[in-house]
Short mmCIF file of C-alpha atoms in Angstrom, two decimals:
data_model
loop_
_atom_site.label_atom_id
_atom_site.label_comp_id
_atom_site.label_asym_id
_atom_site.label_seq_id
_atom_site.Cartn_x
_atom_site.Cartn_y
_atom_site.Cartn_z
CA MET S 10 138.08 115.20 73.59
CA LEU S 11 134.45 115.73 74.64
CA PRO S 12 133.47 118.96 76.35
CA ALA S 13 133.16 118.67 80.10
CA GLU S 14 129.44 119.38 80.09
CA LEU S 15 128.78 116.42 77.73
CA ALA S 16 130.63 113.83 79.84
CA PRO S 17 127.83 113.03 82.32
CA THR S 18 125.42 111.97 79.52
CA ARG S 19 127.91 109.16 78.58
CA SER S 20 128.79 108.27 82.14
CA PRO S 21 128.17 104.62 83.18
CA ALA S 22 126.49 105.99 86.30
CA ARG S 23 123.54 106.98 84.17
CA PHE S 24 122.95 103.43 82.99
CA VAL S 25 123.64 101.97 86.47
CA ALA S 26 121.03 104.29 88.02
CA LEU S 27 118.44 103.48 85.37
CA ALA S 28 119.12 99.75 85.66
CA GLY S 29 118.68 100.00 89.46
CA ALA S 30 115.28 101.73 89.03
CA VAL S 31 114.11 99.18 86.48
CA ALA S 32 115.20 96.31 88.85
CA VAL S 33 113.15 97.77 91.67
CA LEU S 34 110.09 98.12 89.36
CA LEU S 35 110.46 94.53 88.24
CA THR S 36 110.48 93.43 91.89
CA VAL S 37 107.13 95.15 92.40
CA ALA S 38 105.74 93.57 89.20
CA LEU S 39 106.85 90.04 90.09
CA VAL S 40 105.67 90.02 93.72
CA GLY S 41 102.49 91.88 92.87
CA GLY S 42 101.86 89.44 89.99
CA MET S 43 102.08 86.48 92.37
CA ASP S 44 99.58 88.04 94.73
CA VAL S 45 97.18 88.94 91.94
CA TYR S 46 97.43 85.39 90.54
CA GLN S 47 96.65 83.89 93.97
CA LEU S 48 93.68 86.21 94.44
CA GLY S 49 91.93 84.35 91.64
CA GLU S 50 91.62 81.38 94.01
CA SER S 51 91.40 82.89 97.51
CA THR S 52 92.46 85.82 99.69
CA ARG S 53 93.70 83.43 102.38
CA HIS S 54 97.27 83.64 101.11
CA LEU S 55 97.39 87.34 101.93
CA ARG S 56 97.41 86.41 105.59
CA ARG S 57 100.69 84.59 105.08
CA THR S 58 104.06 86.28 104.68
CA ILE S 59 105.42 86.95 101.22
CA SER S 60 108.33 84.62 101.82
CA GLU S 61 105.77 81.76 101.96
CA TYR S 62 106.10 81.71 98.19
CA ALA S 63 109.68 80.36 98.59
CA LEU S 64 108.21 77.11 99.99
CA GLY S 65 106.21 76.37 96.86
CA PRO S 66 106.56 76.13 93.13
CA GLN S 67 106.81 79.97 92.85
CA ARG S 68 110.13 79.96 94.66
CA TRP S 69 112.08 80.97 91.52
CA VAL S 70 109.80 83.98 91.04
CA PHE S 71 110.23 85.01 94.68
CA ASP S 72 114.03 84.57 94.62
CA THR S 73 114.31 86.46 91.33
CA ALA S 74 112.24 89.37 92.64
CA VAL S 75 114.24 89.72 95.84
CA LEU S 76 117.61 89.43 94.04
CA LEU S 77 116.46 92.13 91.58
CA LEU S 78 115.65 94.34 94.57
CA VAL S 79 119.12 93.64 96.02
CA SER S 80 120.84 94.47 92.78
CA GLY S 81 118.80 97.58 92.29
CA SER S 82 119.50 98.80 95.81
CA VAL S 83 123.27 98.26 95.39
CA ALA S 84 123.19 100.17 92.07
CA VAL S 85 121.30 103.10 93.63
CA LEU S 86 123.75 103.28 96.56
CA ALA S 87 126.74 103.09 94.29
CA VAL S 88 125.56 106.04 92.12
CA LEU S 89 124.69 108.16 95.14
CA VAL S 90 128.09 107.51 96.65
CA ARG S 91 129.94 108.01 93.36
CA HIS S 92 128.36 111.45 92.87
CA GLY S 93 128.96 112.58 96.44
CA VAL S 94 125.44 112.45 97.79
CA ALA S 95 126.58 109.93 100.42
CA LYS S 96 129.80 108.49 101.72
CA TRP S 97 130.63 104.80 101.86
CA ASN S 98 131.47 104.95 105.57
CA SER S 99 128.40 106.92 106.57
CA VAL S 100 125.72 105.29 108.79
CA GLY S 101 123.15 105.80 106.04
CA SER S 102 125.24 103.96 103.45
CA VAL S 103 126.05 101.12 105.92
CA ALA S 104 122.31 100.76 106.70
CA PHE S 105 121.52 100.67 102.97
CA ALA S 106 124.11 97.92 102.54
CA ALA S 107 122.66 96.09 105.54
CA TRP S 108 119.22 96.17 103.81
CA SER S 109 120.76 94.42 100.82
CA VAL S 110 122.55 91.86 103.03
CA GLY S 111 119.35 91.09 104.90
CA LEU S 112 117.45 90.50 101.66
CA THR S 113 120.21 88.22 100.37
CA LEU S 114 119.90 86.16 103.56
CA VAL S 115 116.18 85.89 102.98
CA VAL S 116 116.83 84.32 99.56
CA ILE S 117 119.62 81.97 100.62
CA PHE S 118 117.81 80.71 103.73
CA PRO S 119 114.11 79.99 103.25
CA LYS S 120 111.70 80.50 106.12
CA ASN S 121 110.53 77.68 108.40
CA ASN S 122 108.21 75.14 106.90
CA TRP S 123 105.96 74.63 109.94
CA ALA S 124 104.67 71.36 108.47
CA ILE S 125 108.15 70.06 109.32
CA GLY S 126 109.17 72.28 112.21
CA PRO S 127 111.73 74.96 113.08
CA SER S 128 115.11 74.96 111.43
CA MET S 129 118.40 76.84 111.39
CA SER S 130 117.51 78.13 107.96
CA GLY S 131 114.29 79.57 109.27
CA SER S 132 116.08 81.33 112.12
CA ILE S 133 118.57 82.92 109.73
CA HIS S 134 115.70 83.92 107.43
CA ARG S 135 113.96 85.67 110.29
CA PHE S 136 117.16 87.50 111.25
CA GLY S 137 117.68 88.60 107.59
CA SER S 138 114.11 89.84 107.41
CA LEU S 139 114.44 91.84 110.63
CA LEU S 140 117.77 93.26 109.51
CA ALA S 141 116.33 94.41 106.21
CA PHE S 142 113.10 95.85 107.64
CA VAL S 143 114.96 97.88 110.29
CA ALA S 144 117.92 99.02 108.14
CA LEU S 145 115.96 100.49 105.20
CA PRO S 146 114.06 103.20 107.21
CA VAL S 147 117.34 104.11 108.91
CA ALA S 148 119.18 104.32 105.53
CA ALA S 149 116.49 106.44 103.86
CA VAL S 150 116.23 108.89 106.71
CA LEU S 151 119.95 109.38 107.25
CA LEU S 152 120.86 109.58 103.56
CA ALA S 153 118.16 112.19 102.89
CA ARG S 154 118.37 114.32 106.08
CA PRO S 155 121.46 116.43 105.13
CA TRP S 156 119.99 117.29 101.72
CA ARG S 157 116.39 118.29 102.63
CA ARG S 158 117.10 122.07 102.28
CA ASP S 159 119.47 121.74 99.37
CA PRO S 160 118.35 123.91 96.43
CA VAL S 161 119.12 121.20 93.87
CA TRP S 162 118.48 117.88 95.62
CA GLY S 163 116.03 119.05 98.29
CA ALA S 164 112.88 117.71 96.68
CA HIS S 165 114.42 114.24 96.11
CA ALA S 166 115.77 114.18 99.68
CA ARG S 167 112.42 115.17 101.21
CA TRP S 168 110.55 112.40 99.38
CA THR S 169 113.20 109.85 100.35
CA PHE S 170 113.00 111.04 103.95
CA ARG S 171 109.19 110.84 104.04
CA PHE S 172 109.09 107.24 102.79
CA GLY S 173 111.81 106.39 105.26
CA VAL S 174 109.59 107.69 108.07
CA LEU S 175 106.55 105.89 106.57
CA SER S 176 108.58 102.67 106.47
CA ALA S 177 109.41 103.08 110.17
CA LEU S 178 105.74 103.64 110.98
CA ALA S 179 104.72 100.56 109.00
CA PHE S 180 107.06 98.52 111.17
CA THR S 181 105.45 99.62 114.40
CA PRO S 182 102.62 96.98 114.33
CA ILE S 183 105.28 94.24 114.38
CA LEU S 184 106.98 95.94 117.33
CA TYR S 185 103.59 96.09 119.06
CA ALA S 186 103.06 92.33 118.44
CA ILE S 187 106.50 91.57 119.85
CA GLY S 188 105.67 93.65 122.92
CA VAL S 189 102.41 91.70 123.45
CA ASN S 190 104.32 88.50 123.14
CA ALA S 191 106.76 89.63 125.80
CA VAL S 192 104.01 90.75 128.24
CA VAL S 193 101.14 88.28 127.61
CA GLY S 194 102.91 85.39 125.92
CA THR S 195 100.73 85.28 122.82
CA SER S 196 102.72 84.27 119.67
CA TRP S 197 103.60 87.64 118.09
CA TRP S 198 102.58 86.51 114.56
CA ARG S 199 99.08 85.80 115.85
CA VAL S 200 98.60 89.26 117.40
CA ILE S 201 98.34 91.02 114.00
CA PRO S 202 97.35 89.97 110.48
CA LEU S 203 101.05 89.43 109.66
CA GLY S 204 100.66 88.92 105.92
CA TYR S 205 98.81 92.21 105.46
CA VAL S 206 101.15 94.14 107.72
CA GLU S 207 104.23 92.70 105.98
CA ARG S 208 102.91 93.61 102.56
CA LEU S 209 102.27 97.18 103.67
CA LEU S 210 105.80 97.36 105.13
CA VAL S 211 107.37 95.86 102.08
CA LEU S 212 105.49 98.26 99.81
CA THR S 213 106.57 101.38 101.71
CA GLU S 214 110.17 100.22 101.83
CA VAL S 215 110.34 99.26 98.17
CA VAL S 216 108.79 102.64 97.22
CA ALA S 217 111.44 104.33 99.42
CA VAL S 218 114.14 102.51 97.41
CA LEU S 219 112.41 103.48 94.17
CA VAL S 220 112.30 107.18 95.24
CA ALA S 221 116.00 106.95 96.03
CA ALA S 222 116.57 105.38 92.62
CA VAL S 223 114.82 108.37 90.93
CA TRP S 224 117.19 110.60 92.95
CA ALA S 225 120.19 108.54 91.68
CA VAL S 226 118.95 108.89 88.09
CA ALA S 227 118.71 112.62 88.51
CA VAL S 228 122.15 112.78 90.03
CA ALA S 229 123.65 110.77 87.16
CA HIS S 230 121.97 112.98 84.55
CA ARG S 231 123.02 116.32 86.02
CA PRO S 232 125.70 118.03 83.87
CA ALA S 233 128.98 118.82 85.51
CA THR S 234 129.17 122.35 86.86
CA PRO S 235 132.28 124.21 85.68
CA ASP S 236 134.62 125.39 88.43
CA PRO S 237 133.95 129.03 89.42
CA PRO S 238 136.62 131.52 88.44
CA ALA S 239 139.35 131.96 91.01
CA ALA S 240 138.92 135.04 93.24
CA PRO S 241 141.55 137.76 92.68
CA ASP S 242 144.46 137.71 95.04
CA PRO S 243 144.21 140.81 97.25
CA LEU S 244 148.04 140.83 97.67
CA VAL S 245 148.63 141.32 93.96
CA THR S 246 147.98 144.61 92.21
CA PRO S 247 146.52 144.06 88.73
CA ASP S 248 148.30 145.43 85.71
CA PRO S 249 146.97 148.75 84.41
CA PRO S 250 145.57 149.03 80.87
CA ALA S 251 148.06 149.18 78.05
CA THR S 252 149.39 152.58 77.23
CA PRO S 253 151.72 153.85 74.45
CA ASP S 254 154.64 154.02 76.85
CA ARG S 255 153.86 150.59 78.37
CA PRO S 256 152.65 148.21 75.63
CA GLY S 257 150.59 145.33 76.87
CA GLY S 258 150.21 146.91 80.24
CA ALA S 259 153.53 145.56 81.45
CA GLN S 260 155.10 147.43 84.33
CA GLU S 261 157.75 146.97 86.87
CA TYR S 262 156.84 145.30 90.15
CA ARG S 263 155.45 147.65 92.79
CA PRO S 264 154.52 146.22 96.17
CA SER S 265 150.91 146.89 96.99
CA SER S 266 149.90 148.69 100.12
CA THR S 267 148.54 145.35 101.49
CA SER S 268 151.64 143.40 100.98
CA LEU S 269 153.30 141.97 104.07
#
């Protein structure tokens, strides 16, 4: 049987955490690659949302990238919960799961093709996007907050917390645009350069997931800490050292002065 301290290096959690981190990195590479490829022709596409790719020949790349992000996020959450960093029924874990659900809806239901008109698919897509964008900052902040002063996981928690806050700040321009729409009536997506704002928001949120993934990798690699020795029972008097008249230190029972 393997020693207890060697078990974590063979734990499946180690590979799950690493796979989650790699999946998130592949998402960045795929989406970034599409943008760089389009930059060779024009910067106009940057004014459009990222999900615009799902309406063209690059849909399979977009769908693959988002599904990789979903799978990576699920893997990260599973490792953090498995090792006690979070609980399944905590608000942070539920928000992290909601982020994954929102991204899945984005893939299943493409955005509106305005050359045709609004659709039910586009409405669900918008709801999924909003759910994901709101849930991730909440998840990062709430998962990290209890651990920010922890001597072991404090650094990981603080970085996760910071990117959660940055993600929330990156979402504020969209809230401002929605407010302008409510007061003035201008279409909210015309108030701001939506494509640029969305890319900044997505970048900060994906980096937040990646930071959490690094935390999960660290958690999965940490050796198990042996249980501390049990504290002596104050109601039991320890045996005295062995003497010639009492081999092995055995003696008859004598109630201690603290016995009840």
